[in-house]
Backbone as numpy.savetxt, mean C-alpha at the origin, in Angstrom:
# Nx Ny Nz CAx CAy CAz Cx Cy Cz
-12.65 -38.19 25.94 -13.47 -36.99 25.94 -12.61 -35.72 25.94
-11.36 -35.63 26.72 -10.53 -34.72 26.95 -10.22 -34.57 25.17
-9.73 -35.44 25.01 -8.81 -35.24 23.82 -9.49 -34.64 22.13
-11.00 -35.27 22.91 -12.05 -34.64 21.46 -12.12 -33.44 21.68
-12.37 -32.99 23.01 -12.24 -31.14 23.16 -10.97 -30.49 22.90
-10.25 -30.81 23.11 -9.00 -30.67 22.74 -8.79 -30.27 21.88
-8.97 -31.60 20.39 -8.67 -30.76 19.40 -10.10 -30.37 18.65
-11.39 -30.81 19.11 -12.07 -29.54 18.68 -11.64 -27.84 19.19
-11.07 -27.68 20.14 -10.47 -26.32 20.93 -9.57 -25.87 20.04
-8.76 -26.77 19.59 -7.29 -26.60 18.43 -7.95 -25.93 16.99
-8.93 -27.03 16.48 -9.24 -26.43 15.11 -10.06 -25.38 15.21
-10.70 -25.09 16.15 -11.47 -23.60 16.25 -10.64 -22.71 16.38
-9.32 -22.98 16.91 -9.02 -21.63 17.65 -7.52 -21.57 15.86
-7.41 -22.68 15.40 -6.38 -22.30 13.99 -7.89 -21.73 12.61
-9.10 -22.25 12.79 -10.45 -21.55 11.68 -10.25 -20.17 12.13
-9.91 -19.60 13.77 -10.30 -18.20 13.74 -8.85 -17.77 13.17
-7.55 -18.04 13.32 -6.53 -17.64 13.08 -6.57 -17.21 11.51
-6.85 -18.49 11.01 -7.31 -18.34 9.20 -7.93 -17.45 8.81
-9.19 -17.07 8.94 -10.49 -16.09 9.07 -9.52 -14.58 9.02
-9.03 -14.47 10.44 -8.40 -12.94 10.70 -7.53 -12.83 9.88
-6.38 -13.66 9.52 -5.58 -13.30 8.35 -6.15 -13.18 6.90
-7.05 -13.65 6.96 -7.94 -13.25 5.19 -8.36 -12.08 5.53
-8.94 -12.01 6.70 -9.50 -10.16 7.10 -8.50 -9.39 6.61
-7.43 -9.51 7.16 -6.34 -8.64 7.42 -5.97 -8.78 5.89
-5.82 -9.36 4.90 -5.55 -9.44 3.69 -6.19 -8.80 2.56
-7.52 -8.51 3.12 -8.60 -7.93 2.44 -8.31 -6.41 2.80
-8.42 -6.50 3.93 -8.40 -5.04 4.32 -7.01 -4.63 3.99
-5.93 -4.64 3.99 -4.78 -4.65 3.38 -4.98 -4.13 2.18
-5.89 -4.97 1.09 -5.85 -4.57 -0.68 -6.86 -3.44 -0.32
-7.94 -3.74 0.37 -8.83 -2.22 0.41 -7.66 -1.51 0.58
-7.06 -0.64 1.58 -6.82 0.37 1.97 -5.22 0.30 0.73
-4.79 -0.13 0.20 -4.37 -0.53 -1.16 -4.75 0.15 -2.08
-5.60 0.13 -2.52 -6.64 0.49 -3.59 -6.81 2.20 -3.03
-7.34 2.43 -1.67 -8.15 3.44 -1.26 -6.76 4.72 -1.58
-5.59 3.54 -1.29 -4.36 4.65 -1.80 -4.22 5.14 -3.27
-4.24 3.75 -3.89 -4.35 4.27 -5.22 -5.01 5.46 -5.68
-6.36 5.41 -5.66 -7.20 6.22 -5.80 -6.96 7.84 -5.51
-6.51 7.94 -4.13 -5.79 8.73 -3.62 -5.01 10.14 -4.42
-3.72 8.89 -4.40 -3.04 9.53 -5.40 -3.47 9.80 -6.54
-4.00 9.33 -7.50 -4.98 10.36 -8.51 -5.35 11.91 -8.58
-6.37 11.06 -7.10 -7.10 12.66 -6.70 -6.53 13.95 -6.10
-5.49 13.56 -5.54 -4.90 14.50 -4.86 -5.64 14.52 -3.57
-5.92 13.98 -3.27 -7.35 14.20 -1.95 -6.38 14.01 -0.85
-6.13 15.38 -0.16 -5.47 15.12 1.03 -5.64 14.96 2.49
-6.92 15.21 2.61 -7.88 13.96 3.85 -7.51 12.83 3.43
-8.28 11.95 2.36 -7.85 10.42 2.36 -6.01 10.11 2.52
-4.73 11.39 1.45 -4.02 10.41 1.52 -3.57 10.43 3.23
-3.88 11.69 4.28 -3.52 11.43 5.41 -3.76 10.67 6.41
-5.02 10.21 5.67 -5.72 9.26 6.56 -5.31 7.73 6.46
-4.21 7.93 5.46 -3.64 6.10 5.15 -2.15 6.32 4.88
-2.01 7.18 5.99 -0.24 6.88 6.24 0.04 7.20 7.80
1.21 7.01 7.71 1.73 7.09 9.26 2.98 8.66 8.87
2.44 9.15 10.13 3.55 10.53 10.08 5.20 10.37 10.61
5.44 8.83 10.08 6.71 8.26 10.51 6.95 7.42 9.04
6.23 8.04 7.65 6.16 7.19 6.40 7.76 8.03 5.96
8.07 6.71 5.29 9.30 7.01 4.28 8.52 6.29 2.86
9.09 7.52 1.82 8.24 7.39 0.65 9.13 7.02 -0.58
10.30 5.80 -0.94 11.24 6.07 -1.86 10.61 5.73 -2.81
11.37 6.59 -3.27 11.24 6.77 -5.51 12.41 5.79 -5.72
12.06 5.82 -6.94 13.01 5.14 -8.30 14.03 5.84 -7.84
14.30 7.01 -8.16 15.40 7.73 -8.16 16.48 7.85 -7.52
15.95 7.51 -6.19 16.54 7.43 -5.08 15.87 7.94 -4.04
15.18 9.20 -4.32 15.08 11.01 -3.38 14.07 10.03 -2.62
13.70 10.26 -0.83 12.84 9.50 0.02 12.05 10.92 0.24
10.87 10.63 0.24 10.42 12.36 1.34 9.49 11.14 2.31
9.49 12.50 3.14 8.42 11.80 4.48 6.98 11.83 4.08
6.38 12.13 5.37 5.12 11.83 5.06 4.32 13.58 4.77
4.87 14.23 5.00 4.61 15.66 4.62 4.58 16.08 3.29
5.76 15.83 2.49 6.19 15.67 1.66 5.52 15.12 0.65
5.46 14.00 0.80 4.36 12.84 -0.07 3.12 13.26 -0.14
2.89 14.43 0.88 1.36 14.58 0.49 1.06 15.88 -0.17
2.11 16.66 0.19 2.32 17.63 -0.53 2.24 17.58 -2.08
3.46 16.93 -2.56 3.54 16.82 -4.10 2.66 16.34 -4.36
1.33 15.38 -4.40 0.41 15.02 -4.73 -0.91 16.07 -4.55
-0.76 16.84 -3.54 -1.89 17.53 -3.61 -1.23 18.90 -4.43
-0.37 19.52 -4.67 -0.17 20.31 -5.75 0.34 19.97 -6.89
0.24 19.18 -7.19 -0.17 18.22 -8.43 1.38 18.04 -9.21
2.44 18.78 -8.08 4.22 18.37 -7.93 4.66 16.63 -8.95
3.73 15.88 -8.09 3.53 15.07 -8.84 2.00 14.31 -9.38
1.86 14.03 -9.97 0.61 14.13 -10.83 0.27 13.11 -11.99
-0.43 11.98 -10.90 -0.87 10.81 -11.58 -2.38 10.87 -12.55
-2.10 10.78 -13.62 -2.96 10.80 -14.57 -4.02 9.40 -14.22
-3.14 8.20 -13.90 -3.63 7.28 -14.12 -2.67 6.16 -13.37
-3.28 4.97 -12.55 -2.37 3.97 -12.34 -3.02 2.82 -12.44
-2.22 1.91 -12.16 -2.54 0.31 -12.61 -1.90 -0.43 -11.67
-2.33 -1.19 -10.88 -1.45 -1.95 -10.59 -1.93 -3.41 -10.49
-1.07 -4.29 -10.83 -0.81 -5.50 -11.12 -0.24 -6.43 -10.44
-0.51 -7.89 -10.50 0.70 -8.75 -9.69 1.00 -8.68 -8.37
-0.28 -7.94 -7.46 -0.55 -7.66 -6.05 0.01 -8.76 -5.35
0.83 -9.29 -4.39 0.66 -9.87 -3.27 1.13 -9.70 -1.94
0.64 -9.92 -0.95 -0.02 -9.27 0.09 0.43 -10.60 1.62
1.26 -10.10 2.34 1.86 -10.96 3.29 1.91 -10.46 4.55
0.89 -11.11 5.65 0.90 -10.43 7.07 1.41 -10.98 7.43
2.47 -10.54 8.46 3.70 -10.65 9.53 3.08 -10.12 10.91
2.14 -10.55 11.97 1.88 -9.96 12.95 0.72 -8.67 13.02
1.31 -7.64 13.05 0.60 -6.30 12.70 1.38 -5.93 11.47
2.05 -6.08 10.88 2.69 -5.59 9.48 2.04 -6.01 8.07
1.69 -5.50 7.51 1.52 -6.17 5.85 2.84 -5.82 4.47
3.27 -6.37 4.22 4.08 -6.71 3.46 3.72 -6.75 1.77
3.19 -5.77 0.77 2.66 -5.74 -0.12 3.56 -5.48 -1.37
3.61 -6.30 -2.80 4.37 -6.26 -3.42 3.22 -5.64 -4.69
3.91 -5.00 -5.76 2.85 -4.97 -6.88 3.57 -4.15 -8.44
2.95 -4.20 -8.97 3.55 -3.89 -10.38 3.32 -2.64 -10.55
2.88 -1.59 -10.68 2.75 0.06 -11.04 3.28 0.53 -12.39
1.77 0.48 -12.96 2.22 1.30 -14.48 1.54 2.31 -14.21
1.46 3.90 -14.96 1.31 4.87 -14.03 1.40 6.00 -15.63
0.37 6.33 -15.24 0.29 7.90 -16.80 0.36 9.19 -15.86
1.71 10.10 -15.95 1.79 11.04 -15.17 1.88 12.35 -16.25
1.86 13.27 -15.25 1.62 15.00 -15.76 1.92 15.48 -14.72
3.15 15.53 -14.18 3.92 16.30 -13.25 4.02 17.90 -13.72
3.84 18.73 -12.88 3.69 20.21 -12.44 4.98 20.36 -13.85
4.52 21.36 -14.48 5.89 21.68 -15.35 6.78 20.55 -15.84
6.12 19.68 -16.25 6.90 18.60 -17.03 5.74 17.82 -18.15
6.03 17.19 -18.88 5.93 16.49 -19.90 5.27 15.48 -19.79
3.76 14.98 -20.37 3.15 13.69 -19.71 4.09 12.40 -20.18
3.97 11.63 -18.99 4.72 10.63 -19.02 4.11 9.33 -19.16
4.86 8.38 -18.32 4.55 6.66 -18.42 5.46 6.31 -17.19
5.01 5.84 -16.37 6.37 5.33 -15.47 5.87 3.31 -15.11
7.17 2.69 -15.13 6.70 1.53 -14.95 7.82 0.81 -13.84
6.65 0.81 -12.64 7.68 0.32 -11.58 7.24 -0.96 -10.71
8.46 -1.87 -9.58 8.14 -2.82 -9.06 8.25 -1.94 -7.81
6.98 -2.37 -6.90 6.90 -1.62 -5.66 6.91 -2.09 -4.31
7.36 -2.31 -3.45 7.51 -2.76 -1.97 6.55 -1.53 -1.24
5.72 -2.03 -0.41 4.98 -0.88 0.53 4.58 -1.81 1.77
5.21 -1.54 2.95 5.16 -1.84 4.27 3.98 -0.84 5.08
2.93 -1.79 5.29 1.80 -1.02 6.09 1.39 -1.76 7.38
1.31 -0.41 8.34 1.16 -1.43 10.03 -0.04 -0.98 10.36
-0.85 -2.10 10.86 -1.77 -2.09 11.33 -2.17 -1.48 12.80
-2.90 -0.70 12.63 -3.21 0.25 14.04 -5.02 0.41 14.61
-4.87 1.09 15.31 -6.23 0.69 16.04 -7.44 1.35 15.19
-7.31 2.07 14.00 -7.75 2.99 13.48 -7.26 2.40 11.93
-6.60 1.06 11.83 -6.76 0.43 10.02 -5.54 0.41 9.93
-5.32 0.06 8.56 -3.87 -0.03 8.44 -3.64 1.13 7.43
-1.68 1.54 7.91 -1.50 2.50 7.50 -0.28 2.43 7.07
-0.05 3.47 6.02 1.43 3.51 4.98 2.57 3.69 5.83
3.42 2.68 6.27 4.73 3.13 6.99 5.65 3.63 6.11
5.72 2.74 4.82 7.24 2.81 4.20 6.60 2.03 2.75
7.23 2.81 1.80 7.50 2.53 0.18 8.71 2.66 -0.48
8.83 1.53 -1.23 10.41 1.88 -2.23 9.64 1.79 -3.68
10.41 2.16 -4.35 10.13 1.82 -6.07 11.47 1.45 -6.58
11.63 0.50 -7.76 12.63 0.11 -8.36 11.64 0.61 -10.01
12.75 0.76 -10.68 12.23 0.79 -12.24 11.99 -0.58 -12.55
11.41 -0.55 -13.58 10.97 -2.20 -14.08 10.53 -2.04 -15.89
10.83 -2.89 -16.70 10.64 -2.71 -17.61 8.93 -1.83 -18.07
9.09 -0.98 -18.69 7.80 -0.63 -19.38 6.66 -1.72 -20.05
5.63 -1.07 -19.84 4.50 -2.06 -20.48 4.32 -2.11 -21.55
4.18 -2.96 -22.61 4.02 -2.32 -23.82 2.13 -2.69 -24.48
């Protein structure tokens, strides 16, 4: 009798473990997406509302800005996404951390520059807080263009 509760106790308590990590996976690509979008709009309620004021933001290039920064150039249109895409999403919780990989093709019109195309592989580290999860840290690498 012990041992049937037991591991009925076991597989309930690894179904809820399962369950919360699909939560957390979902909600992960939402607030994913809710960034995407974001950046488009320039909307600087939403993008502040899905980062952490401890975000590091790297480019291709190298140049990192914080989280001030990042929201800045997007809301004066510094930098200026026409359009993005992203592709090849996957999505890995570590505890409270999500671990998100993805493809980024991207139609830009940066402030005083030339419309573009940018095509990058992206790392974005987001920690989960009592209030959702939020943008800690992004890198970009270049990656071949789409054709």
């Amino acid at each position: 009798m012990i041992k049937k509760l037991f591991l009925a106790l076991s597989f309930f308590t690894v179904s809820m473990l399962f369950a919360q990590k699909n939560n957390d996976q979902q909600s992960v690509a939402e607030a994913s997406e809710k960034l995407r979008l974001a950046m488009i709009s320039g909307d600087k309620a939403i993008l502040e509302s899905l980062i952490l004021p401890e975000l590091t933001y790297g480019h291709s290039g190298g140049h990192i800005d914080d989280a001030k920064e990042f929201v800045e150039k997007l809301v004066s249109k510094k930098s200026n996404f026409l359009s993005i895409e992203n592709t090849n999403q996957s999505i890995q919780i570590v505890d409270k951390t999500a671990i998100v990989r993805n493809h980024l093709y991207a139609q830009t019109h940066d402030l005083g520059k030339e419309q573009g195309e940018v095509s990058l592989d992206i790392l974005y580290v987001w920690q989960k807080t009592k209030s959702g999860w939020k943008l800690l840290a992004r890198q970009a690498v270049k990656a071949e263009k789409k054709k």
